[in-house]
Structures are given as structure tokens and as C-alpha cells.
PDB file of C-alpha atoms in Angstrom:
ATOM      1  CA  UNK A   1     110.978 -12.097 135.929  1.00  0.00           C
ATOM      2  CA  UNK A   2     113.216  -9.234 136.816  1.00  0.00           C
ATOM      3  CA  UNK A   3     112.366  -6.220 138.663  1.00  0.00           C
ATOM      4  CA  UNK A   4     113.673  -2.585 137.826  1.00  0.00           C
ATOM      5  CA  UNK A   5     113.827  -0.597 141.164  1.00  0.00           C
ATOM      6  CA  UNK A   6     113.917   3.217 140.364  1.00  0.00           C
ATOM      7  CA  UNK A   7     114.335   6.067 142.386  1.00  0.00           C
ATOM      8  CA  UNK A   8     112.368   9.066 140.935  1.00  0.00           C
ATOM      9  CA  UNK A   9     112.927  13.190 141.980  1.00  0.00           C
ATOM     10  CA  UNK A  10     108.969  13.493 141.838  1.00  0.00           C
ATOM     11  CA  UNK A  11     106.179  11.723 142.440  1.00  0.00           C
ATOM     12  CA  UNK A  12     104.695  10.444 139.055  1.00  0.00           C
ATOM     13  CA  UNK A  13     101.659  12.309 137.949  1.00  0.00           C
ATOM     14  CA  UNK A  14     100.323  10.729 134.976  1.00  0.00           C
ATOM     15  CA  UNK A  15     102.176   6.977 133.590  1.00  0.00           C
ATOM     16  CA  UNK A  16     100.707   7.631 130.538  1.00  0.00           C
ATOM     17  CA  UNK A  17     102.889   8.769 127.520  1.00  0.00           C
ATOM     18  CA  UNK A  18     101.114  10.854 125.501  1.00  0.00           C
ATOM     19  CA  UNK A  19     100.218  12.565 128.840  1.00  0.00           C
ATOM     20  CA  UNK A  20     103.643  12.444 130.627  1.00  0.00           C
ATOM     21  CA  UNK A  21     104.688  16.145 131.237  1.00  0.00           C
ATOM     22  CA  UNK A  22     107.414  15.304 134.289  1.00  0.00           C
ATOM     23  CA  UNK A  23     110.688  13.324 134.599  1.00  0.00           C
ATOM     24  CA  UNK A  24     109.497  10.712 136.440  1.00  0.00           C
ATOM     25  CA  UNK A  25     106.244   9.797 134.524  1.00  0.00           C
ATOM     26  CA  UNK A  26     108.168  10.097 131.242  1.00  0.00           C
ATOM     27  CA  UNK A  27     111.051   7.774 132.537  1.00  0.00           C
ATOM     28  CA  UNK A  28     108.980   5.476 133.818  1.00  0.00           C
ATOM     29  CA  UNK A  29     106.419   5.215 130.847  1.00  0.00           C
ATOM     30  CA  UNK A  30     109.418   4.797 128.461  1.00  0.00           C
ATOM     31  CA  UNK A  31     110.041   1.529 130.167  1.00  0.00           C
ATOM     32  CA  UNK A  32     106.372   0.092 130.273  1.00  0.00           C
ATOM     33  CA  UNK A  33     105.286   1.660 126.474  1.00  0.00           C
ATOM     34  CA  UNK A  34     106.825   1.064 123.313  1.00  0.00           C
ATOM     35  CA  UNK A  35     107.056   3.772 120.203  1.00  0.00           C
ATOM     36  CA  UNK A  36     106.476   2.978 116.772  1.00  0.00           C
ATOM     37  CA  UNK A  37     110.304   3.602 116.161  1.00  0.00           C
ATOM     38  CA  UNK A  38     113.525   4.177 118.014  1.00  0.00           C
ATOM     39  CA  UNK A  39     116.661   5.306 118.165  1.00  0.00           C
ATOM     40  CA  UNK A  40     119.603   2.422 117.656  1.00  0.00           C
ATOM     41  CA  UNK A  41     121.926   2.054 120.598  1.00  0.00           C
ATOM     42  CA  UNK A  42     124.387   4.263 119.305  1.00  0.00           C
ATOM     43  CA  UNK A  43     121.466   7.168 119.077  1.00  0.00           C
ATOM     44  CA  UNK A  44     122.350   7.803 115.034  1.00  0.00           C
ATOM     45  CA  UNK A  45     119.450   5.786 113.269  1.00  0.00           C
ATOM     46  CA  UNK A  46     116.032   5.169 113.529  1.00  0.00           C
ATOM     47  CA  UNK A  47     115.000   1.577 113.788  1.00  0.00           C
ATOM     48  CA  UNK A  48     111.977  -0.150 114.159  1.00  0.00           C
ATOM     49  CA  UNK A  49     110.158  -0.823 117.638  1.00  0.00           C
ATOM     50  CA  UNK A  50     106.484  -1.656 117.041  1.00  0.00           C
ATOM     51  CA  UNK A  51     107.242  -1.390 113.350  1.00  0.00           C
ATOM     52  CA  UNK A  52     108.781  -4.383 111.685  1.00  0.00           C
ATOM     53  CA  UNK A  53     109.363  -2.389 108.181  1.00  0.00           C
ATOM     54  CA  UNK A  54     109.016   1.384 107.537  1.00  0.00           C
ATOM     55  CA  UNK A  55     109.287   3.069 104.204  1.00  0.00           C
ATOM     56  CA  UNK A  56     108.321   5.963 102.179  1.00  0.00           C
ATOM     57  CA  UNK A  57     105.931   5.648  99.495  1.00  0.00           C
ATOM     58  CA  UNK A  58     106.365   9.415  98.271  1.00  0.00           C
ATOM     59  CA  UNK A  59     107.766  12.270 100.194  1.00  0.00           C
ATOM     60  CA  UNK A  60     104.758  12.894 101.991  1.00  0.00           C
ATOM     61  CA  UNK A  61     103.623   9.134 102.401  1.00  0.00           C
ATOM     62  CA  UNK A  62     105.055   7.015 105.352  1.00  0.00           C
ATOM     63  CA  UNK A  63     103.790   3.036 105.544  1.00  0.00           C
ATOM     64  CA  UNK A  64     104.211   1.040 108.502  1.00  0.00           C
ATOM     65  CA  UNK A  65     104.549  -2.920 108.943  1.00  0.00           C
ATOM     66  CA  UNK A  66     104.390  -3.379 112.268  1.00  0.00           C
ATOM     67  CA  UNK A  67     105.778  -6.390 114.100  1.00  0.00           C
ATOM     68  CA  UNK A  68     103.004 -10.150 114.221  1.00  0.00           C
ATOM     69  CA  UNK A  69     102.777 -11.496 117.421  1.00  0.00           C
ATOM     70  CA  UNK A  70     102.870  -7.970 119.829  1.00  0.00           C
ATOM     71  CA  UNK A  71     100.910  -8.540 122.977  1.00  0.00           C
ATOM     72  CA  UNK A  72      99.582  -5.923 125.598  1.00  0.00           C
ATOM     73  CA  UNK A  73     100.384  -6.732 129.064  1.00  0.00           C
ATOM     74  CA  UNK A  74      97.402  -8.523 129.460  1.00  0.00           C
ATOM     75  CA  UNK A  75      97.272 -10.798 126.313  1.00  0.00           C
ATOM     76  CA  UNK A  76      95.069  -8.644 123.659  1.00  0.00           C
ATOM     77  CA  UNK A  77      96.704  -8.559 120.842  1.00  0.00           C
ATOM     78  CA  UNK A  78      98.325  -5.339 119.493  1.00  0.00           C
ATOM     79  CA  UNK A  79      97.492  -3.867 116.018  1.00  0.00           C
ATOM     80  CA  UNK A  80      97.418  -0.717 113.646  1.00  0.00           C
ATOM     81  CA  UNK A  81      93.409   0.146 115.524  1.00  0.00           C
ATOM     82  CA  UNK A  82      96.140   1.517 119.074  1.00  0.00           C
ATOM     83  CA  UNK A  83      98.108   3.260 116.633  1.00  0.00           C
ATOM     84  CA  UNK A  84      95.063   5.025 115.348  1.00  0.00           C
ATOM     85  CA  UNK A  85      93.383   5.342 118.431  1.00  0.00           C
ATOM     86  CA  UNK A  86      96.564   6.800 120.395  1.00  0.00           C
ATOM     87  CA  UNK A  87      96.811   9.880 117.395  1.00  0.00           C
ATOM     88  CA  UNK A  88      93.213  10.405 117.678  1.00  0.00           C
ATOM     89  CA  UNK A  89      93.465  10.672 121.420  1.00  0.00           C
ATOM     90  CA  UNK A  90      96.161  13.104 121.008  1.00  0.00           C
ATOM     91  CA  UNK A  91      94.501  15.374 118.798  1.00  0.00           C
ATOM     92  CA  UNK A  92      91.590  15.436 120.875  1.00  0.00           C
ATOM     93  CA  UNK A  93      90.216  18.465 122.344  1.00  0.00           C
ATOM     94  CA  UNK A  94      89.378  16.506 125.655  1.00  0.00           C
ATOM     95  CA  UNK A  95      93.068  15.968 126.280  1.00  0.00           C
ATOM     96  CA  UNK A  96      96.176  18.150 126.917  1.00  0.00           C
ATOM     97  CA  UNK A  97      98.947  16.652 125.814  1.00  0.00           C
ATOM     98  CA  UNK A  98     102.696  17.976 124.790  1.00  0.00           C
ATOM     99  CA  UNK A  99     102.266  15.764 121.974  1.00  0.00           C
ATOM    100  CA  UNK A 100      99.644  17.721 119.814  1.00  0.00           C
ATOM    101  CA  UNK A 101     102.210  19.939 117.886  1.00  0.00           C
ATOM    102  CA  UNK A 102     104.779  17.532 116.864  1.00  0.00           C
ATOM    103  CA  UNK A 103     101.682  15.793 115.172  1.00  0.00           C
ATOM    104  CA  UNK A 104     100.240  19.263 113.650  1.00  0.00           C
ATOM    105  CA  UNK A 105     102.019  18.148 110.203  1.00  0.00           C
ATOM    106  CA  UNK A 106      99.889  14.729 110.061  1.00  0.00           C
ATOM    107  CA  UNK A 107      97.270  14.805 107.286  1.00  0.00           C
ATOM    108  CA  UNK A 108      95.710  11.554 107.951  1.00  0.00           C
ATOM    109  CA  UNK A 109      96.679   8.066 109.772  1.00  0.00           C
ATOM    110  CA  UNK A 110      94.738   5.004 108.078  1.00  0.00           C
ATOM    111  CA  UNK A 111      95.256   1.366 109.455  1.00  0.00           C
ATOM    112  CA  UNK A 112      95.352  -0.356 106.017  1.00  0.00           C
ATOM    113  CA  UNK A 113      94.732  -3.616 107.919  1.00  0.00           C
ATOM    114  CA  UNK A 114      95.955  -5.147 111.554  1.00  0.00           C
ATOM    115  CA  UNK A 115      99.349  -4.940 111.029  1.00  0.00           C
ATOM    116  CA  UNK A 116      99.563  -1.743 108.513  1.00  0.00           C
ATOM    117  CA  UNK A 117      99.497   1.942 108.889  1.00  0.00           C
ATOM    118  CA  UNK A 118      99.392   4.911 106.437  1.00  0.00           C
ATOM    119  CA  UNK A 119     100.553   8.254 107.356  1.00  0.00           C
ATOM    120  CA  UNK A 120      99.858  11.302 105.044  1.00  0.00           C
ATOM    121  CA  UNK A 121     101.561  14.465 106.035  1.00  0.00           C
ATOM    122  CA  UNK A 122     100.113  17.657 105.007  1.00  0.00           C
ATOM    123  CA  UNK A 123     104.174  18.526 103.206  1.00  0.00           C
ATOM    124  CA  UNK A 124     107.242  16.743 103.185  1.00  0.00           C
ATOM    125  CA  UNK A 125     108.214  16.620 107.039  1.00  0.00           C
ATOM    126  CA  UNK A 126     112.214  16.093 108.024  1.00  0.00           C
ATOM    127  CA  UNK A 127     110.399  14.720 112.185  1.00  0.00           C
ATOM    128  CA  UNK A 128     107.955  12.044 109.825  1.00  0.00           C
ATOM    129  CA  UNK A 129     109.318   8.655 111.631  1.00  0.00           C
ATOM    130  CA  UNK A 130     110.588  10.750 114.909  1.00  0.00           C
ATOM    131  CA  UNK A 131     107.358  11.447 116.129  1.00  0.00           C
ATOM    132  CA  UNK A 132     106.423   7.888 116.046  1.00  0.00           C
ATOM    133  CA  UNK A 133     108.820   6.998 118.949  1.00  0.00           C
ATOM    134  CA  UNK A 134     106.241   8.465 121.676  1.00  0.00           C
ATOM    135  CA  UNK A 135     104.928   5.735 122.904  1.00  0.00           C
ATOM    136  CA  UNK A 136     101.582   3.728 121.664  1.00  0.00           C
ATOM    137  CA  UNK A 137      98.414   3.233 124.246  1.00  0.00           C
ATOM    138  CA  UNK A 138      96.078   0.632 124.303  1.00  0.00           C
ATOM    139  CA  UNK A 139      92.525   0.951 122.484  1.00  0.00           C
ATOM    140  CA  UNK A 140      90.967  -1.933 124.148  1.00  0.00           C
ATOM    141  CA  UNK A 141      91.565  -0.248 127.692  1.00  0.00           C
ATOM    142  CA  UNK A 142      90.933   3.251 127.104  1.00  0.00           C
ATOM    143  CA  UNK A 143      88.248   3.540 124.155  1.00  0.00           C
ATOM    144  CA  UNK A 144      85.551   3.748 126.676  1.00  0.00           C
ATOM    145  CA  UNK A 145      87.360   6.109 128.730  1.00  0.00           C
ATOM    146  CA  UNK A 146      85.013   9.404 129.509  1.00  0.00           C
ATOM    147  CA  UNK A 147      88.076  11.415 130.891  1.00  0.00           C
ATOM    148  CA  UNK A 148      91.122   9.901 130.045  1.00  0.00           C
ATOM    149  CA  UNK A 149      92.944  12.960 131.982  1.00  0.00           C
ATOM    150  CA  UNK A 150      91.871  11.793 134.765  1.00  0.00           C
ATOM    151  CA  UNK A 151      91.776   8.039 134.345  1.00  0.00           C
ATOM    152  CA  UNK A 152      93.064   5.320 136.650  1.00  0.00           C
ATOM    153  CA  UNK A 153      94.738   3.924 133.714  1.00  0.00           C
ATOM    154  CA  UNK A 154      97.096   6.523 134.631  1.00  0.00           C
ATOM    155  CA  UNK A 155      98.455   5.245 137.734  1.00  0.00           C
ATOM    156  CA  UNK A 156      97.687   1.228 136.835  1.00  0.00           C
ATOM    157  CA  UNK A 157      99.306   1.522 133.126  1.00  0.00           C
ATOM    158  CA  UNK A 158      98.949  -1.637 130.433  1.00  0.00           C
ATOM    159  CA  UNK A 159     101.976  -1.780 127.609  1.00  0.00           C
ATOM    160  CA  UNK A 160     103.848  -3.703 125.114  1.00  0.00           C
ATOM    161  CA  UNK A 161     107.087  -2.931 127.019  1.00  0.00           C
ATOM    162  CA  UNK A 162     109.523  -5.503 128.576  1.00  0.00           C
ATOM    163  CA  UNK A 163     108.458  -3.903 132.509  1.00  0.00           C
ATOM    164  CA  UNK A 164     105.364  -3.621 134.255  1.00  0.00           C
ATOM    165  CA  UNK A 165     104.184  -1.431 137.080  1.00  0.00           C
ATOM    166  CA  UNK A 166     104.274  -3.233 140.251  1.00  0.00           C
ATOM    167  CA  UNK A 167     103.929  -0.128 142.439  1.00  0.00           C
TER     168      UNK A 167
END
């Protein structure tokens, strides 16, 4: 196992990316959660992350295969349910997050099964795949979660990234 030692201006507030409003909690979440999509290496295209496939079904339409075999941190398997449950969490009136306006043009997010999303957008939408780079949480940690603001989830964060919070 390798370990990634970073030095951060600030004192991380909040590991948690939809809830990530410094430098330092959105560096170091962008190393423990992964996105739907990403940007390639040179930073021209938009490739898959979470998503094995991506396409558009209709200009308003966006379908998502996302990879078999994704872990969490801890085993559980990932699936389309995080994906659903991390947009619902963001558009929820208990929680303040940056997030909530780049997803104002989202009509509706189904998980067709485990391993495939739908995305409606209310019109045709030129950020559709960009706004499914932030990064995904887990719904088998946080559904129970009265106050996820204020969570320890926060400071102890589970991903699907390659690095894990030591301290």
C-alpha cells in the first residue's frame, strides 16, 4: 500500500464532496471519492470513472453503465442506489451544499437496475455529463444519517477511490 502525504493551507472542514466548500477538503476528497465521469489526462474529454459506458438516448436523456465489480472501502458493493442517494442528498433541504445549482437542470435520476442510471434533464443541458464528476457517497453509510452536516462521516470518510484517510 502506498501512502500520499499532503500538506494542506487549512484545516479540512468537511471530507465529504458534495459538502467540500475549502481547498483542502475538496483536494483531499478528490483523492478518496470517485465521480461518475472525468476529465482524460490531457483535460479535453470526458471519460468514464464510475461509468463504464455513457450515452445519450435523446437530447435530454443521459444513460449510465457503470463499471461491475466497484467496491466501497469497506467491501459493500457499489451500485446505481449511491448514485441516487448522493443527488437526493444534494437536493435536500437538510443540507447546504455548492452542488445544488449545477443539478437545478436535472428532471429526474432513476437507477434502471444495479449497474444503470437514467438522467432526465428538464432541456437540453451543454454541463449534462460534467456535473457527474463530483464525487459519489455511499448509501449504505449515510442513509440513516439524521444530520449529515454534521456527521462523523465527515472526518472518517468511506470511497471508491485508490486512497484512504489514515489521519
Amino acid at each position: 500500500a502506498a501512502t500520499l502525504h499532503l500538506s494542506t493551507s487549512s484545516n479540512p472542514s468537511r471530507i465529504n464532496p458534495i459538502l467540500a466548500t475549502d481547498a483542502a477538503s475538496s483536494e483531499i476528497a478528490g483523492y478518496i471519492f470517485n465521480g461518475l465521469v472525468k476529465y482524460d489526462k490531457e483535460g479535453r474529454n470526458i471519460i468514464g470513472d464510475l461509468a463504464e459506458k455513457f450515452y445519450f438516448e435523446d437530447n435530454v436523456t443521459l444513460v449510465f453503465e457503470l463499471k461491475k465489480g466497484v467496491t466501497w472501502q469497506d467491501g459493500v458493493p457499489f451500485s446505481a442506489k449511491d448514485v441516487l442517494f448522493t443527488y437526493e442528498l444534494i437536493n435536500s433541504p437538510q443540507v447546504v451544499s455548492p452542488y445544488t445549482s449545477t443539478f437545478r437542470m436535472v428532471k429526474s435520476v432513476e437507477a434502471v437496475d444495479e449497474l444503470t442510471l437514467r438522467i432526465t434533464y428538464k432541456e437540453p443541458y451543454f454541463k449534462a455529463l460534467e456535473i457527474w464528476m463530483s464525487g459519489i457517497l455511499p448509501r449504505h453509510l449515510l442513509k440513516d444519517e439524521e444530520n449529515i452536516m454534521s456527521s462523523g462521516f465527515n472526518t472518517d470518510p468511506v470511497g471508491t477511490g485508490p486512497y484512504r484517510l489514515s489521519k
